[in-house]
Coordinates of C-alpha atoms and ligand atoms in Angstrom, one line a residue:
X1 CA 112.7 -4.7 87.7
X2 CA 113.2 -7.5 90.3
X3 CA 110.0 -9.0 91.4
X4 CA 111.2 -9.5 95.0
X5 CA 112.5 -5.9 95.4
X6 CA 112.4 -4.6 99.0
X7 CA 111.8 -0.9 99.1
X8 CA 112.2 -0.7 102.9
X9 CA 115.7 -2.2 102.7
X10 CA 116.6 0.5 100.1
X11 CA 115.0 3.2 102.2
X12 CA 117.1 2.2 105.2
X13 CA 120.2 2.4 103.1
X14 CA 119.7 5.7 101.3
X15 CA 117.0 7.6 103.3
X16 CA 114.0 9.7 102.5
X17 CA 115.8 12.4 100.5
X18 CA 117.2 10.2 97.8
X19 CA 114.8 7.3 97.6
X20 CA 112.3 8.4 95.0
X21 CA 114.9 10.2 92.9
X22 CA 117.1 7.1 92.9
X23 CA 114.3 4.6 92.0
X24 CA 113.0 7.0 89.3
X25 CA 116.4 7.4 87.8
X26 CA 117.0 3.6 87.8
X27 CA 113.8 2.9 86.1
X28 CA 113.7 5.7 83.5
X29 CA 117.3 5.2 82.4
X30 CA 116.5 1.6 81.4
X31 CA 114.4 2.9 78.5
X32 CA 115.2 4.0 74.9
X33 CA 112.9 7.0 75.1
X34 CA 115.6 9.0 76.8
X35 CA 117.5 9.1 73.5
X36 CA 114.6 8.6 71.0
X37 CA 112.6 11.5 72.5
X38 CA 115.6 13.7 73.3
X39 CA 114.9 13.8 77.1
X40 CA 117.3 16.1 79.0
X41 CA 118.8 14.0 81.8
X42 CA 119.7 16.9 84.1
X43 CA 116.1 18.3 83.8
X44 CA 114.6 14.9 84.3
X45 CA 116.7 14.5 87.5
X46 CA 115.5 18.0 88.6
X47 CA 111.9 16.9 88.0
X48 CA 112.5 13.8 90.2
X49 CA 113.9 16.1 92.9
X50 CA 110.9 18.5 92.7
X51 CA 108.6 15.5 92.8
X52 CA 110.2 14.1 95.9
X53 CA 109.9 17.4 97.7
X54 CA 106.1 17.5 97.1
X55 CA 105.5 14.0 98.6
X56 CA 104.6 14.5 102.2
X57 CA 107.2 12.6 104.3
X58 CA 105.0 12.7 107.4
X59 CA 102.3 10.4 105.7
X60 CA 102.9 6.9 106.9
X61 CA 101.6 5.5 103.6
X62 CA 101.1 8.1 100.8
X63 CA 104.7 9.3 100.8
X64 CA 107.5 9.2 98.3
X65 CA 108.3 5.6 99.2
X66 CA 104.8 4.6 98.0
X67 CA 105.4 6.5 94.7
X68 CA 108.8 4.7 94.3
X69 CA 107.1 1.4 95.0
X70 CA 104.3 1.9 92.5
X71 CA 106.8 3.0 89.8
X72 CA 109.1 0.0 90.5
X73 CA 106.0 -2.3 90.4
X74 CA 104.7 -0.8 87.2
X75 CA 108.1 -1.5 85.7
X76 CA 107.9 -5.1 86.8
X77 CA 104.5 -5.5 85.0
X78 CA 105.8 -3.8 81.9
X79 CA 108.8 -6.2 81.8
X80 CA 106.8 -9.3 82.6
X81 CA 106.4 -11.3 79.4
X82 CA 107.9 -8.2 77.6
X83 CA 104.5 -6.4 77.6
X84 CA 106.5 -3.2 77.0
X85 CA 107.4 -4.3 73.5
X86 CA 103.7 -3.5 72.5
X87 CA 104.1 0.2 73.2
X88 CA 105.6 3.4 71.7
X89 CA 108.2 5.4 73.5
X90 CA 105.7 8.2 74.2
X91 CA 103.3 5.6 75.7
X92 CA 106.0 4.1 77.9
X93 CA 107.3 7.5 79.3
X94 CA 103.6 8.4 79.9
X95 CA 102.9 5.3 82.0
X96 CA 106.1 5.6 84.0
X97 CA 105.5 9.3 84.6
X98 CA 102.0 8.6 85.7
X99 CA 103.1 5.9 88.2
X100 CA 105.7 8.2 89.9
X101 CA 103.4 11.3 90.1
X102 CA 100.1 9.4 90.9
X103 CA 99.9 10.5 94.5
X104 CA 102.0 13.7 94.5
X105 CA 101.2 16.0 97.5
X106 CA 98.7 13.5 98.9
X107 CA 97.5 15.1 102.1
X108 CA 97.0 11.7 103.9
X109 CA 93.3 11.9 103.9
X110 CA 90.6 10.5 101.5
X111 CA 88.5 12.1 98.8
X112 CA 85.4 11.3 100.9
X113 CA 86.8 13.3 103.8
X114 CA 87.8 16.3 101.6
X115 CA 84.4 16.4 100.1
X116 CA 82.6 16.0 103.4
X117 CA 84.4 19.0 104.9
X118 CA 84.1 21.1 101.7
X119 CA 87.9 21.4 101.6
X120 CA 89.3 24.0 99.1
X121 CA 90.5 21.1 96.9
X122 CA 87.0 19.6 96.8
X123 CA 85.6 23.0 95.8
X124 CA 88.3 23.4 93.1
X125 CA 87.7 20.0 91.6
X126 CA 83.9 19.8 92.1
X127 CA 84.0 16.8 94.4
X128 CA 85.1 14.7 91.5
X129 CA 88.3 12.5 91.9
X130 CA 89.5 15.4 94.0
X131 CA 92.9 14.0 94.9
X132 CA 93.6 12.4 91.6
X133 CA 92.7 15.7 89.8
X134 CA 95.1 17.5 92.1
X135 CA 97.9 15.0 91.5
X136 CA 97.6 15.3 87.8
X137 CA 97.4 19.2 87.8
X138 CA 100.4 19.5 90.0
X139 CA 102.5 17.0 88.0
X140 CA 101.9 19.1 84.8
X141 CA 102.5 22.4 86.6
X142 CA 105.9 21.1 87.8
X143 CA 106.7 20.1 84.3
X144 CA 106.3 23.7 83.2
X145 CA 109.1 24.8 85.4
X146 CA 112.1 25.7 83.2
X147 CA 114.5 23.7 85.2
X148 CA 112.2 20.6 85.2
X149 CA 110.9 20.5 81.7
X150 CA 112.8 17.6 80.4
X151 CA 111.2 17.8 76.9
X152 CA 111.9 21.5 76.3
X153 CA 115.2 21.3 74.5
X154 CA 114.3 18.1 72.5
X155 CA 114.5 18.3 68.7
X156 CA 112.3 15.1 68.3
X157 CA 109.5 16.0 70.8
X158 CA 106.5 17.1 68.8
X159 CA 103.2 18.8 69.6
X160 CA 101.3 15.6 68.9
X161 CA 103.6 13.7 71.3
X162 CA 102.9 16.2 74.0
X163 CA 99.1 15.9 73.4
X164 CA 99.2 12.1 73.5
X165 CA 101.5 12.2 76.7
X166 CA 99.1 14.6 78.5
X167 CA 96.0 12.6 77.5
X168 CA 97.5 9.3 78.7
X169 CA 98.8 10.8 82.0
X170 CA 95.4 12.3 82.8
X171 CA 93.6 9.1 82.1
X172 CA 96.0 6.9 84.1
X173 CA 96.3 9.1 87.2
X174 CA 92.6 9.8 87.5
X175 CA 92.1 6.1 86.9
X176 CA 93.8 5.4 90.3
X177 CA 90.6 6.6 92.0
X178 CA 89.2 3.5 93.7
X179 CA 85.7 4.4 92.5
X180 CA 86.7 2.9 89.1
X181 CA 87.8 -0.4 90.6
X182 CA 84.8 -2.6 89.6
X183 CA 84.8 -1.2 86.0
X184 CA 88.5 -1.9 85.8
X185 CA 88.0 -5.6 86.5
X186 CA 85.6 -5.8 83.5
X187 CA 87.9 -3.8 81.2
X188 CA 91.0 -5.9 82.0
X189 CA 89.0 -9.0 81.0
X190 CA 88.0 -7.4 77.7
X191 CA 91.6 -6.2 76.9
X192 CA 93.4 -9.4 77.7
X193 CA 90.9 -12.0 76.4
X194 CA 92.1 -12.0 72.8
X195 CA 95.8 -12.0 73.5
X196 CA 96.5 -8.8 71.7
X197 CA 96.5 -5.1 72.6
X198 CA 94.6 -2.9 70.1
X199 CA 95.5 0.8 69.7
X200 CA 92.3 2.0 71.4
X201 CA 93.1 -0.3 74.4
X202 CA 96.4 1.2 75.4
X203 CA 95.1 3.8 77.8
X204 CA 92.8 1.3 79.4
X205 CA 95.7 -1.2 79.9
X206 CA 97.9 1.5 81.4
X207 CA 95.2 2.5 83.8
X208 CA 94.8 -1.1 84.8
X209 CA 98.6 -1.6 85.3
X210 CA 99.1 1.5 87.4
X211 CA 96.0 0.7 89.4
X212 CA 97.3 -2.8 90.0
X213 CA 100.7 -1.5 91.1
X214 CA 98.8 0.8 93.5
X215 CA 97.1 -2.3 95.0
X216 CA 100.1 -4.5 94.9
X217 CA 101.4 -4.5 98.5
X218 CA 99.6 -7.7 99.5
X219 CA 101.4 -9.6 96.7
X220 CA 104.8 -8.7 98.0
X221 CA 107.0 -10.8 100.4
X222 CA 105.2 -11.1 103.8
X223 CA 107.5 -8.7 105.8
X224 CA 107.1 -6.0 103.0
X225 CA 103.3 -6.5 102.8
X226 CA 103.0 -6.3 106.6
X227 CA 105.0 -3.0 106.7
X228 CA 102.8 -1.5 104.0
X229 CA 99.6 -2.8 105.7
X230 CA 100.7 -1.2 109.0
X231 CA 101.4 2.1 107.2
X232 CA 98.1 2.2 105.4
X233 CA 96.3 1.5 108.7
X234 CA 98.3 4.1 110.5
X235 CA 97.2 6.7 108.0
X236 CA 93.5 5.5 108.2
X237 CA 93.7 5.8 112.0
X238 CA 95.0 9.4 111.7
X239 CA 92.0 10.2 109.5
X240 CA 89.7 8.5 112.0
X241 CA 91.1 10.6 114.8
X242 CA 90.5 13.8 112.8
X243 CA 86.9 12.6 112.0
X244 CA 86.3 11.9 115.7
X245 CA 87.7 15.3 116.7
X246 CA 85.4 17.0 114.2
X247 CA 82.3 15.0 115.3
X248 CA 82.1 13.3 111.9
X249 CA 81.1 9.6 111.2
X250 CA 84.3 7.6 111.3
X251 CA 85.1 6.1 107.9
X252 CA 85.5 2.4 107.3
X253 CA 88.8 1.0 108.7
X254 CA 89.6 4.4 110.2
X255 CA 88.5 3.7 113.8
X256 CA 91.6 2.8 115.9
X257 CA 89.3 1.5 118.6
X258 CA 87.3 -0.8 116.3
X259 CA 89.6 -2.3 113.6
X260 CA 90.2 -6.0 113.3
X261 CA 93.4 -6.3 111.2
X262 CA 92.8 -10.0 110.2
X263 CA 89.2 -9.4 109.2
X264 CA 89.8 -6.1 107.3
X265 CA 92.9 -7.5 105.5
X266 CA 91.0 -10.7 104.5
X267 CA 88.1 -8.6 103.2
X268 CA 90.5 -6.3 101.3
X269 CA 92.4 -9.2 99.7
X270 CA 89.4 -11.5 99.0
X271 CA 87.0 -8.9 97.6
X272 CA 89.2 -6.2 96.1
X273 CA 92.7 -7.4 95.3
X274 CA 92.3 -11.1 94.4
X275 CA 89.4 -10.8 91.8
X276 CA 91.4 -8.1 90.1
X277 CA 94.8 -9.7 90.0
X278 CA 93.3 -13.0 88.8
X279 CA 92.1 -11.2 85.7
X280 CA 95.5 -9.4 85.3
X281 CA 97.5 -12.7 85.7
X282 CA 99.1 -12.5 82.2
X283 CA 101.1 -9.4 83.1
X284 CA 101.9 -10.5 86.7
X285 CA 105.0 -12.4 87.8
X286 CA 103.4 -15.8 88.5
X287 CA 104.9 -15.9 92.0
X288 CA 102.9 -12.8 93.0
X289 CA 99.5 -14.5 92.7
X290 CA 100.7 -17.5 94.8
X291 CA 102.2 -15.0 97.4
X292 CA 98.8 -13.2 97.5
X293 CA 97.2 -16.5 98.4
X294 CA 99.9 -17.2 101.0
X295 CA 99.5 -13.7 102.6
X296 CA 95.7 -14.2 102.7
X297 CA 96.2 -17.5 104.5
X298 CA 98.6 -15.8 106.9
X299 CA 95.9 -13.1 107.6
X300 CA 93.2 -15.7 108.0
X301 CA 95.3 -17.6 110.6
X302 CA 96.5 -14.5 112.5
X303 CA 96.5 -15.2 116.2
X304 CA 95.2 -12.7 118.8
X305 CA 98.7 -12.1 120.0
X306 CA 99.9 -11.4 116.4
X307 CA 96.9 -9.1 115.9
X308 CA 97.7 -7.2 119.1
X309 CA 101.4 -6.9 118.2
X310 CA 100.5 -5.4 114.8
X311 CA 98.1 -2.9 116.4
X312 CA 100.8 -1.8 118.9
X313 CA 103.2 -1.2 116.0
X314 CA 100.6 0.7 114.0
X315 CA 99.9 3.1 116.9
X316 CA 103.5 4.4 117.0
X317 CA 103.7 6.3 113.7
X318 CA 100.1 7.4 114.1
X319 CA 100.8 9.3 117.2
X320 CA 101.0 12.7 115.5
X321 CA 97.6 14.4 114.7
X322 CA 96.7 15.0 111.0
X323 CA 97.6 18.6 109.8
X324 CA 96.0 20.2 106.8
X325 CA 99.1 21.4 104.9
X326 CA 97.8 20.1 101.6
X327 CA 99.4 21.7 98.5
X328 CA 97.0 23.7 96.3
X329 CA 98.2 23.2 92.7
X330 CA 97.6 26.9 91.8
X331 CA 99.3 28.5 94.7
Ligands
LIG401 P1 94.6 4.9 97.4 O1 96.1 5.0 97.3 O2 93.8 6.1 97.2 O3 94.1 3.8 96.3 C1 94.3 2.4 96.6 C2 93.7 2.2 98.0 O4 93.8 0.8 98.4 C3 94.5 2.9 99.0 O5 94.3 4.3 98.8 C4 94.0 2.3 100.3 O6 92.8 2.9 100.7 C5 93.8 0.9 99.8 N1 94.8 -0.1 100.3 C6 96.0 -0.3 99.8 N2 96.6 -1.3 100.5 C7 95.8 -1.7 101.5 C8 95.8 -2.6 102.5 N3 96.9 -3.5 102.6 N4 94.8 -2.8 103.3 C9 93.7 -2.0 103.2 N5 93.6 -1.0 102.2 C10 94.6 -0.9 101.4

């Protein structure tokens, strides 16, 4: 739960195969719910392995490393000011589970693209939070596997726990759809303004926390932020290339020939990240907000040389064309 954790350094040390499994095990094993809910550790580890194998390693951004980062960041928020003391063990396992599965089998392309091309996933989920619905479905389908169902041999896990767990996970993972972002700013304000978390606010707060973890890269140390920012742009550019190939309108920030890193990052931080994180300040490590402002300043002052160097680095991982090998949850 360190607030200056460097996921890229850990990745370098242990590699793709072990990264998500290792971060998940480290976070989950810190919690009481393993014993209070009778969680089977071998099956939990098997679930982590299955999860890791469903994250697409070829995505520069939406890969297992992003899931590990969002889980670790969610844990930092929960530990900040001991927020986690407000929640039951079922609630805590639900929010951590949501964080780690929230982008499982992400195809590296957006909801808007999937809907525009009438992709099978868009047909299945009626153009509604297509990716987030797929992530949630697949996470539960994996949990049904005998070797991965870490609740199946528990003597304390009850039907009402399972119902609460499922309901929370569905709300939190579907809440990571960016279309809810503006509503989330307002709801965070309502939840945190009276200094206490009522029972009916738990799901809203968990949605807000995992969404914040999903948007947290620009609050990290500058080299870590730059690495994530290059990866997200590399993935945007792959989508843009595919849109160009298909004669579609190229989505915002996806045109490799017409992206200004400084301008797009300043816009993203000033209009999306900062207004949200300012409202969430009570559950953030204080240094993260000041770092966000420092990173914004860095992006504002980016020189043409620095901009060009970043663009050259982004081009490298984006050299492979996008391939539609998305996982259909029911196949
Ligand atoms: P997604 O993971 O679906 O939800 C959060 C979105 O924030 C993510 O997709 C990206 O589209 C966007 N995002 C995250 N980090 C950055 C960044 N540094 N610059 C621009 N967009 C970002």
